[in-house]
PDB file of C-alpha atoms and ligand atoms in Angstrom:
ATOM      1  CA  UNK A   1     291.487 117.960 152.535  1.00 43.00           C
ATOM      2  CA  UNK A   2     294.964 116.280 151.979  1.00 45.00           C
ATOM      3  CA  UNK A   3     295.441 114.953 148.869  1.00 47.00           C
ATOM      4  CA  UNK A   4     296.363 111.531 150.063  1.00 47.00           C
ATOM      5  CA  UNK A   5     292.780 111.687 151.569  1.00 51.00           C
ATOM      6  CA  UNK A   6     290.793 109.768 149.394  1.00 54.00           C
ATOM      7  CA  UNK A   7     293.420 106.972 148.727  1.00 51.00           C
ATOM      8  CA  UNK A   8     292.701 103.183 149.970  1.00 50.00           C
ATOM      9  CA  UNK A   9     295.135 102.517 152.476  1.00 48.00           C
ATOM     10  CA  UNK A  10     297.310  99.971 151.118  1.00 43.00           C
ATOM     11  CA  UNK A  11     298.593 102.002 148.243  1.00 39.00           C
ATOM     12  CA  UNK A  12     300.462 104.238 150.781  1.00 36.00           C
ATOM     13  CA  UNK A  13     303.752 103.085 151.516  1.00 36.00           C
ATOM     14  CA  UNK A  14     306.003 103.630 154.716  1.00 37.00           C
ATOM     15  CA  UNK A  15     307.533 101.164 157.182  1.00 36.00           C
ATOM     16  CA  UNK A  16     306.857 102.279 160.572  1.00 39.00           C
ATOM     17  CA  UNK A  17     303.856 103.536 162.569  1.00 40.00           C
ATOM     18  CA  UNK A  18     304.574 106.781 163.947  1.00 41.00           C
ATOM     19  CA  UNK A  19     305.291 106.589 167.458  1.00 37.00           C
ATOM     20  CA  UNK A  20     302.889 108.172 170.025  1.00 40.00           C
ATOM     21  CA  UNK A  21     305.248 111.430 170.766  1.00 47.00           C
ATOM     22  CA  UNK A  22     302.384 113.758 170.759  1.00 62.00           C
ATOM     23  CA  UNK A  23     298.472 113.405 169.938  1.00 74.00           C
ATOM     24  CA  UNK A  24     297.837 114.377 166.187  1.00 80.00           C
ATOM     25  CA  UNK A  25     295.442 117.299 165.170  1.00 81.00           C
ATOM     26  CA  UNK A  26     292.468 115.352 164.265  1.00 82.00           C
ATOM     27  CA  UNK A  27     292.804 113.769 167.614  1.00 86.00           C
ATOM     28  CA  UNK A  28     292.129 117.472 169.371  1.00 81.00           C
ATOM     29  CA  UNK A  29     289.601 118.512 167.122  1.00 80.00           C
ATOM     30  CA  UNK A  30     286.047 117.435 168.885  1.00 82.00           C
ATOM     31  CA  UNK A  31     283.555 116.880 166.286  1.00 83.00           C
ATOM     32  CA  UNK A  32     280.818 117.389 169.623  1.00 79.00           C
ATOM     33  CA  UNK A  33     280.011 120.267 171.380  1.00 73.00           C
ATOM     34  CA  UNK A  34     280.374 118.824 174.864  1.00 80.00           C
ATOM     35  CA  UNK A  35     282.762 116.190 175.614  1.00 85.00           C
ATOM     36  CA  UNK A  36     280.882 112.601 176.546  1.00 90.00           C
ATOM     37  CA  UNK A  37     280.758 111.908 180.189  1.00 93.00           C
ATOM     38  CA  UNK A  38     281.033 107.794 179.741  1.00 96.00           C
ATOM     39  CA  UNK A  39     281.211 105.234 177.158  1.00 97.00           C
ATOM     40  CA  UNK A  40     277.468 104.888 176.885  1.00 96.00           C
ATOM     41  CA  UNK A  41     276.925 108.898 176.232  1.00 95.00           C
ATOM     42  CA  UNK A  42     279.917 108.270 173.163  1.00 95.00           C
ATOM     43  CA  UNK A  43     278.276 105.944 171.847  1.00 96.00           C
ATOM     44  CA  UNK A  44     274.727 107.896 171.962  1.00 94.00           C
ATOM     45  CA  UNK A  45     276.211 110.820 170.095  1.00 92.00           C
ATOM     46  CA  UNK A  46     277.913 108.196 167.534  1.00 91.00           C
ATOM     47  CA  UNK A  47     274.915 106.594 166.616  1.00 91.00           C
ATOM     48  CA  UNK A  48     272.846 109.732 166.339  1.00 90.00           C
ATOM     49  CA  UNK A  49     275.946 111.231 163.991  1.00 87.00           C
ATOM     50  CA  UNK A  50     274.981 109.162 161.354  1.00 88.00           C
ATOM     51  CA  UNK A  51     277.062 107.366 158.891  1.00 87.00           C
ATOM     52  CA  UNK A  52     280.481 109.470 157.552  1.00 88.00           C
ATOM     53  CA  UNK A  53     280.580 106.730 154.729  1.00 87.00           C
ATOM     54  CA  UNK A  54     278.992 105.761 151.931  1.00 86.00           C
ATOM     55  CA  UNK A  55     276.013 102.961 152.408  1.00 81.00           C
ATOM     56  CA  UNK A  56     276.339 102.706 156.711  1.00 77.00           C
ATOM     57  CA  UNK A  57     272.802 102.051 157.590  1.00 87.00           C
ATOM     58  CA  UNK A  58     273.548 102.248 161.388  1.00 93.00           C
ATOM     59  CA  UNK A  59     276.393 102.591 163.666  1.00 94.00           C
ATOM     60  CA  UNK A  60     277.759  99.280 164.954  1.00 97.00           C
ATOM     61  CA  UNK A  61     279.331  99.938 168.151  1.00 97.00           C
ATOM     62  CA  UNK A  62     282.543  98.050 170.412  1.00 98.00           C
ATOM     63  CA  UNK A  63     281.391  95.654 172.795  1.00 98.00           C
ATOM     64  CA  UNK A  64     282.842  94.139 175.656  1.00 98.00           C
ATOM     65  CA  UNK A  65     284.168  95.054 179.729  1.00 98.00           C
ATOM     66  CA  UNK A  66     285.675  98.053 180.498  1.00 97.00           C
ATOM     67  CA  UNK A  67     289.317  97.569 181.599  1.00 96.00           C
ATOM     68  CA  UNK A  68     289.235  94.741 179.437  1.00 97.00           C
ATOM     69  CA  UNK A  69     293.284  93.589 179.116  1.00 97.00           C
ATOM     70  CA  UNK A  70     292.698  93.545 175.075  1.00 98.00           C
ATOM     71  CA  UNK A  71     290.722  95.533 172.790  1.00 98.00           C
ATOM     72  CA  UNK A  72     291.006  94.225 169.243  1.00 98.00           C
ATOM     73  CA  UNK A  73     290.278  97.321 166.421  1.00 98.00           C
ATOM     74  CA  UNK A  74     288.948  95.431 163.077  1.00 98.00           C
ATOM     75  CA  UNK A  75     288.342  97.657 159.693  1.00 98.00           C
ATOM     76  CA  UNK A  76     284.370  97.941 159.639  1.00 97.00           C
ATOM     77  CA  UNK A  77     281.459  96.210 160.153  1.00 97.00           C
ATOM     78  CA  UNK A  78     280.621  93.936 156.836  1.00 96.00           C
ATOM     79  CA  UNK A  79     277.353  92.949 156.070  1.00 95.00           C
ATOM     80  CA  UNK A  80     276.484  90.409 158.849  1.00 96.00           C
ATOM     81  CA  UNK A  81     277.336  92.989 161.515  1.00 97.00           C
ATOM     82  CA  UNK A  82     275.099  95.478 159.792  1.00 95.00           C
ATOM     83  CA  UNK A  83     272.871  93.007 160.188  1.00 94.00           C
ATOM     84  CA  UNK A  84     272.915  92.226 163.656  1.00 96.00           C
ATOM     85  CA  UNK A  85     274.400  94.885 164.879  1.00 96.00           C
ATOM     86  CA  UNK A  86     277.424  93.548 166.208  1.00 97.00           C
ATOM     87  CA  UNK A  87     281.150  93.555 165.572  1.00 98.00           C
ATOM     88  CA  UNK A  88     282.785  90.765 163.994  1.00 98.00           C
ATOM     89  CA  UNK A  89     279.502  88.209 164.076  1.00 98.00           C
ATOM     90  CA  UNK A  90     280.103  87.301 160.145  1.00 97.00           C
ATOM     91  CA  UNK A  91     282.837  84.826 158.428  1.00 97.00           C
ATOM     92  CA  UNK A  92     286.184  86.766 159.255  1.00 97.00           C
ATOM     93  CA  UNK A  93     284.587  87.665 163.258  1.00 98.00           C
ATOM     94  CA  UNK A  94     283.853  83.201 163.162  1.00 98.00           C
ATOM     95  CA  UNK A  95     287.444  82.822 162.081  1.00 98.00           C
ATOM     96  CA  UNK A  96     288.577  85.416 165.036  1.00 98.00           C
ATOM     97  CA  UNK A  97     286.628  83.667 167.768  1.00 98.00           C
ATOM     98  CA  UNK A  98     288.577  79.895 166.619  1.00 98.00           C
ATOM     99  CA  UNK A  99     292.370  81.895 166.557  1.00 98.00           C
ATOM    100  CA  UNK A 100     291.287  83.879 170.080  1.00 98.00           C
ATOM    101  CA  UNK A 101     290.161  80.087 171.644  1.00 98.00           C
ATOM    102  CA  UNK A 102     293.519  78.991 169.962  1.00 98.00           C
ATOM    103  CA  UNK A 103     295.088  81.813 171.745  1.00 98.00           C
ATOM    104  CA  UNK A 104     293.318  81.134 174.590  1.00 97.00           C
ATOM    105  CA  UNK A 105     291.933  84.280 174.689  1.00 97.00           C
ATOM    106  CA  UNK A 106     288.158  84.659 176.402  1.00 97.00           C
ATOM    107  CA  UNK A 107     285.638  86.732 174.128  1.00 97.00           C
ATOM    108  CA  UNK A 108     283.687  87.777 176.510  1.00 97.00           C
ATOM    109  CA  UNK A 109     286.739  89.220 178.532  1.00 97.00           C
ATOM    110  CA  UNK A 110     287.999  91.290 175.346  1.00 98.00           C
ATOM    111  CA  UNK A 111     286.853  94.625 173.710  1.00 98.00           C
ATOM    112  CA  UNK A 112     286.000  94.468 169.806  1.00 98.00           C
ATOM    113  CA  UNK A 113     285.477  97.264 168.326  1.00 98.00           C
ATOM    114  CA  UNK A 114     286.115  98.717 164.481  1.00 98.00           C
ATOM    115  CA  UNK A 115     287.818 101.720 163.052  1.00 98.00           C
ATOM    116  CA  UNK A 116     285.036 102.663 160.998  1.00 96.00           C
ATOM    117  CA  UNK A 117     281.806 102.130 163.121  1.00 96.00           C
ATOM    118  CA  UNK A 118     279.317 101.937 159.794  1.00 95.00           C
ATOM    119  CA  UNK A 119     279.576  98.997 156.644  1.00 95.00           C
ATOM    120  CA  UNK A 120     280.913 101.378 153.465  1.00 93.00           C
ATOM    121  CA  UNK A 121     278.420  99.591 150.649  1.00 92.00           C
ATOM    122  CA  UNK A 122     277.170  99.856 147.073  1.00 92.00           C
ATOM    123  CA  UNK A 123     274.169  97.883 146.364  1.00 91.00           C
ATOM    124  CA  UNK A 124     274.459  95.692 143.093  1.00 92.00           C
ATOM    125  CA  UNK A 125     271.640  94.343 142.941  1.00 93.00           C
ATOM    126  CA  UNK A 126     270.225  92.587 146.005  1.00 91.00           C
ATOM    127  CA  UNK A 127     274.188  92.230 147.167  1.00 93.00           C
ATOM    128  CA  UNK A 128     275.978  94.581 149.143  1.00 94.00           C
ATOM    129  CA  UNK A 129     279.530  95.013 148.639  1.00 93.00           C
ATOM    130  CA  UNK A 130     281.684  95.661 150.462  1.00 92.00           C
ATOM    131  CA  UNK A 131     284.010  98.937 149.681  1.00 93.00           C
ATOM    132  CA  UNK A 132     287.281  99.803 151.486  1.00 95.00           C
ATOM    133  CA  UNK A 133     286.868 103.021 153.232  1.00 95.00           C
ATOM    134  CA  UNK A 134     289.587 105.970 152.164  1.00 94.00           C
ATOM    135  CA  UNK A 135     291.993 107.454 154.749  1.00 94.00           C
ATOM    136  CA  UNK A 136     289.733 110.416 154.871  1.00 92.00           C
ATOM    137  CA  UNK A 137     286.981 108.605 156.291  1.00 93.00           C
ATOM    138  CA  UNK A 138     288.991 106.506 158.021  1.00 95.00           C
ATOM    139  CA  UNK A 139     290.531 109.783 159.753  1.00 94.00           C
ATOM    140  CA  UNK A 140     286.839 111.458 160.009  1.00 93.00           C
ATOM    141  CA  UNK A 141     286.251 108.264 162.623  1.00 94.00           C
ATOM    142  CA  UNK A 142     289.481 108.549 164.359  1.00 95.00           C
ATOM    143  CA  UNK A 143     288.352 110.772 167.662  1.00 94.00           C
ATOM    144  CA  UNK A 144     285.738 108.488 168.227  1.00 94.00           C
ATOM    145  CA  UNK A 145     287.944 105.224 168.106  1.00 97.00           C
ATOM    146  CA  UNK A 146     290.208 107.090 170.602  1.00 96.00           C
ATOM    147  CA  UNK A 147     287.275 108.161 172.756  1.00 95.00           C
ATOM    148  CA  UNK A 148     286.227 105.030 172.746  1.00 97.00           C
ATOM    149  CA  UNK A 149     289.482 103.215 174.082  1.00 98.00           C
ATOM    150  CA  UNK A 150     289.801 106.000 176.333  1.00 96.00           C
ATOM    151  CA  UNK A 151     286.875 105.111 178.463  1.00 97.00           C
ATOM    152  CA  UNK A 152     287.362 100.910 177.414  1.00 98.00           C
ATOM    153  CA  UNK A 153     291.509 101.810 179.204  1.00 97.00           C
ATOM    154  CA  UNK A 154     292.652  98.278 177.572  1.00 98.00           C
ATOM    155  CA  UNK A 155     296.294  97.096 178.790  1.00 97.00           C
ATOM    156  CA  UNK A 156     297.048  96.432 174.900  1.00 98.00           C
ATOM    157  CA  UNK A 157     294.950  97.609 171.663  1.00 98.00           C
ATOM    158  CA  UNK A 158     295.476  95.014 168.823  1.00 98.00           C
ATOM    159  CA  UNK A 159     295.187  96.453 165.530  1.00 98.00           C
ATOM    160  CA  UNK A 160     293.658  93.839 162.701  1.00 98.00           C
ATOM    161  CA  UNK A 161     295.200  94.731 159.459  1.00 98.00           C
ATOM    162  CA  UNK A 162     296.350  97.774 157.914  1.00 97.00           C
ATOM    163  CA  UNK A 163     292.729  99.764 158.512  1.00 97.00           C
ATOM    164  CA  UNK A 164     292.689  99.673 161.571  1.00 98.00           C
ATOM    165  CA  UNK A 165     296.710 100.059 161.936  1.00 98.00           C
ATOM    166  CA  UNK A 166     296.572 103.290 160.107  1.00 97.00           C
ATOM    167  CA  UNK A 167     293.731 104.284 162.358  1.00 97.00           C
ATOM    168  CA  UNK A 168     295.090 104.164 165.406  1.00 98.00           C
ATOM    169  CA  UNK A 169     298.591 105.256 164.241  1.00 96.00           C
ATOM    170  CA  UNK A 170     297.619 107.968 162.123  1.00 94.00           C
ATOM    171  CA  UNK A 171     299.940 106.508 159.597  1.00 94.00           C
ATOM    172  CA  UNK A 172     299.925 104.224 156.658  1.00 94.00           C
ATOM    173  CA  UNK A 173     301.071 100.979 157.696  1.00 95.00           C
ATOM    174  CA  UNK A 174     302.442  97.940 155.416  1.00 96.00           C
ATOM    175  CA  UNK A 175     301.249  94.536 157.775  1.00 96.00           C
ATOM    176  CA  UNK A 176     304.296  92.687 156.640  1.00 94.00           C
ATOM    177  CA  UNK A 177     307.067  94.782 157.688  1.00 95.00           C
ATOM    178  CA  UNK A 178     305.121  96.215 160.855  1.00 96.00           C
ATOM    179  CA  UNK A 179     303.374  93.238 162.199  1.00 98.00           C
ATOM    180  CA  UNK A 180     304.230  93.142 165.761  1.00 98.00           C
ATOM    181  CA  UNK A 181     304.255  95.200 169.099  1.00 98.00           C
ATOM    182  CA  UNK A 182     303.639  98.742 168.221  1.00 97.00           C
ATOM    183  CA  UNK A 183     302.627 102.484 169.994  1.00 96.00           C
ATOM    184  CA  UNK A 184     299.337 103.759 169.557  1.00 97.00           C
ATOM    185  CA  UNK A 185     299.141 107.636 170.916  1.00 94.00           C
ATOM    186  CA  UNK A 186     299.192 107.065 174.710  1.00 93.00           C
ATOM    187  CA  UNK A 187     297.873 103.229 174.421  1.00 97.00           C
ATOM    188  CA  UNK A 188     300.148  99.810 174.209  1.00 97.00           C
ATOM    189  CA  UNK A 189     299.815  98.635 170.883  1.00 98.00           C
ATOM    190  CA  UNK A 190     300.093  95.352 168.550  1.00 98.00           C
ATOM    191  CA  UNK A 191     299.794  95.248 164.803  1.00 98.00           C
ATOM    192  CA  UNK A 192     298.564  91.933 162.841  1.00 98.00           C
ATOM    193  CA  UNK A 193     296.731  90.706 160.033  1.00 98.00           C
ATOM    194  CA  UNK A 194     292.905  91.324 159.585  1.00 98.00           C
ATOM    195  CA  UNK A 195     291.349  87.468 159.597  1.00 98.00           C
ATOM    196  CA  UNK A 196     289.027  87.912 156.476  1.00 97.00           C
ATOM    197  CA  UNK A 197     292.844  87.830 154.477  1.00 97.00           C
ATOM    198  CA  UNK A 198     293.056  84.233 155.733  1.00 97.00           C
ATOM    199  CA  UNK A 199     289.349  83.710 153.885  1.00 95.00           C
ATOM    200  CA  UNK A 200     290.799  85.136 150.618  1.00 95.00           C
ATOM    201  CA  UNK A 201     293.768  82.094 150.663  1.00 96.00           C
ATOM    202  CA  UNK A 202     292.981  79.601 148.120  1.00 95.00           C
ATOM    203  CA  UNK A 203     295.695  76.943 149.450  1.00 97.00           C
ATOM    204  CA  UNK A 204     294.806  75.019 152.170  1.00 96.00           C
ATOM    205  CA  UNK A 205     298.367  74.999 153.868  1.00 98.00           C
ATOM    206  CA  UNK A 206     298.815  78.133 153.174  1.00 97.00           C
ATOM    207  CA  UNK A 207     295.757  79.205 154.938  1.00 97.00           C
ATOM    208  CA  UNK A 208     296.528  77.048 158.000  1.00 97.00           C
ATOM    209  CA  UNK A 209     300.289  78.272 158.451  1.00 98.00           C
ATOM    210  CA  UNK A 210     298.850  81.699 158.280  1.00 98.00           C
ATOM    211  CA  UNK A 211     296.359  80.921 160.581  1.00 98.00           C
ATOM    212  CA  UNK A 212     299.079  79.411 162.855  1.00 98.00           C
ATOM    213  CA  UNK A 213     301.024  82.640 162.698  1.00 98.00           C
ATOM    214  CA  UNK A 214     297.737  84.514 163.644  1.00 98.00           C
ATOM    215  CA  UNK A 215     297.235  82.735 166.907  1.00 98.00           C
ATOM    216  CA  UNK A 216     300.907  83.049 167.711  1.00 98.00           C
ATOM    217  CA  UNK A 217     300.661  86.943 167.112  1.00 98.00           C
ATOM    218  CA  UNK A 218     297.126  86.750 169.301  1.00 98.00           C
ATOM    219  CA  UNK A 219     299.575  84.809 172.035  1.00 98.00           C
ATOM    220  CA  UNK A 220     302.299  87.980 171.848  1.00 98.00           C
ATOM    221  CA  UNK A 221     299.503  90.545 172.460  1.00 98.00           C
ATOM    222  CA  UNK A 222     298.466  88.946 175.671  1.00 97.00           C
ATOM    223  CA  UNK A 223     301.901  88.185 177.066  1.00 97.00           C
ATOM    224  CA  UNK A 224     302.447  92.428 176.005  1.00 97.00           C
ATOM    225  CA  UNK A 225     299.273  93.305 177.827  1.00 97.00           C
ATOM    226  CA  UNK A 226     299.958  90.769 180.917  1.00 90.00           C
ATOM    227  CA  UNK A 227     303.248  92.877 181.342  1.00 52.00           C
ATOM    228  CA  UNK A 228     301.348  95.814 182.446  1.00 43.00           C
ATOM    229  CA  UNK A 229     299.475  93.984 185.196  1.00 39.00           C
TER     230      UNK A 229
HETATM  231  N1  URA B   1     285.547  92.986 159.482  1.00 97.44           N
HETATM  232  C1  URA B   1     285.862  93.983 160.347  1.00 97.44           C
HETATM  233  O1  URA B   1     286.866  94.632 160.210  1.00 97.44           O
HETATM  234  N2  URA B   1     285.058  94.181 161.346  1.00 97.44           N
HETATM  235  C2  URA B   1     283.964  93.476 161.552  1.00 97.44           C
HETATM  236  O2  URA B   1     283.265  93.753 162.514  1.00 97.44           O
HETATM  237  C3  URA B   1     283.682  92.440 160.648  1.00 97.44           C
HETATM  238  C4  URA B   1     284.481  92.220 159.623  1.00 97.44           C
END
């Protein structure tokens, strides 16, 4: 294991994604015997994997078209989506549906999906809180995220906050010097903030100009991906 494996991702530093020149080595290296056939046969052998962190009770999985012009790539599910068994159903997925209607951006017609397909968890007491998964894990996950948008072929993959940017770079990433467009391997990428960092802003006008800035970034990703077309 490296030794940066077990770090949280924000405490590594460096400016720039690395650009998709050539896949990385944990990219190549299949954790299954026999490469899946669809998206539906991925996602079989995901959820019968188990969870890779700690907590993970089951494996929420990406929903949405395939050939979908956006995917959107969140950290992991949090406790709602445990729950339900979807991606981005709680507070920061509520906040994500108003900026996407802002954007003008159709749910339904997306892909949402998360780095890390299992909530990481300790139980204190009847809570469950949420714990930031390490770059190891986050790396253990990374062949199926690819898989997955392999099969999903999305004109643009938006990455929400630094999770899922170092995900699908396969490099740490700081938000505020590397929001915008971006490379992801072989995919069209954008980089932006994660929505539940809008819930953590205590000032109201603060919270709405970041907000604001949100949507606008949501607006860039689908002029990007309308390029393509
Ligand atoms: N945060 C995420 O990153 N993903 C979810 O699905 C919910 C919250």
């Amino acid at each position: 294991m490296r030794k940066d494996a077990t770090k949280p991702i924000e405490r590594l530093h460096s400016s720039r994604a690395r650009p998709a020149a050539s896949l990385t080595a944990d990219l190549l290296e299949a954790p299954t015997k026999r490469a899946p056939r669809s998206l539906a046969e991925l996602n079989r052998t995901m959820a019968a994997a188990g969870p890779m962190v700690e907590g993970g009770t089951r494996a929420v999985l990406g929903e949405g078209p395939i050939g979908a012009t956006l995917a959107f790539v969140g950290e992991q599910p949090g406790d709602q989506e445990d729950l339900q068994g979807r991606p981005f159903v709680g507070p920061a997925g509520q906040l994500l549906d108003r900026a996407m209607a802002q954007a003008g951006i159709d749910r339904s017609h997306a892909y949402v999906t998360n780095a890390v397909k299992h909530f990481k968890f300790q139980q204190r007491g009847k809570r469950r809180i949420h714990q930031k998964p390490t770059m190891g894990e986050v790396k253990r996950y990374r062949w199926w995220l690819f898989n997955e948008l392999t099969f999903v072929q999305p004109h643009l993959v938006v990455a929400l906050g630094a999770t899922a940017a170092y995900a699908l770079s396969g490099a740490p990433v700081v938000i505020g010097r590397s929001r915008g467009p971006a490379e992801f391997e072989t995919f069209k990428g954008f980089i932006t903030i994660h929505p539940s960092s809008l819930l953590r802003l205590r000032d109201r006008a603060e919270r709405e100009t970041a907000f604001n800035q949100f949507v606008r970034d949501l607006k860039s990703a689908q002029r990007l991906a309308g390029r393509e077309n």
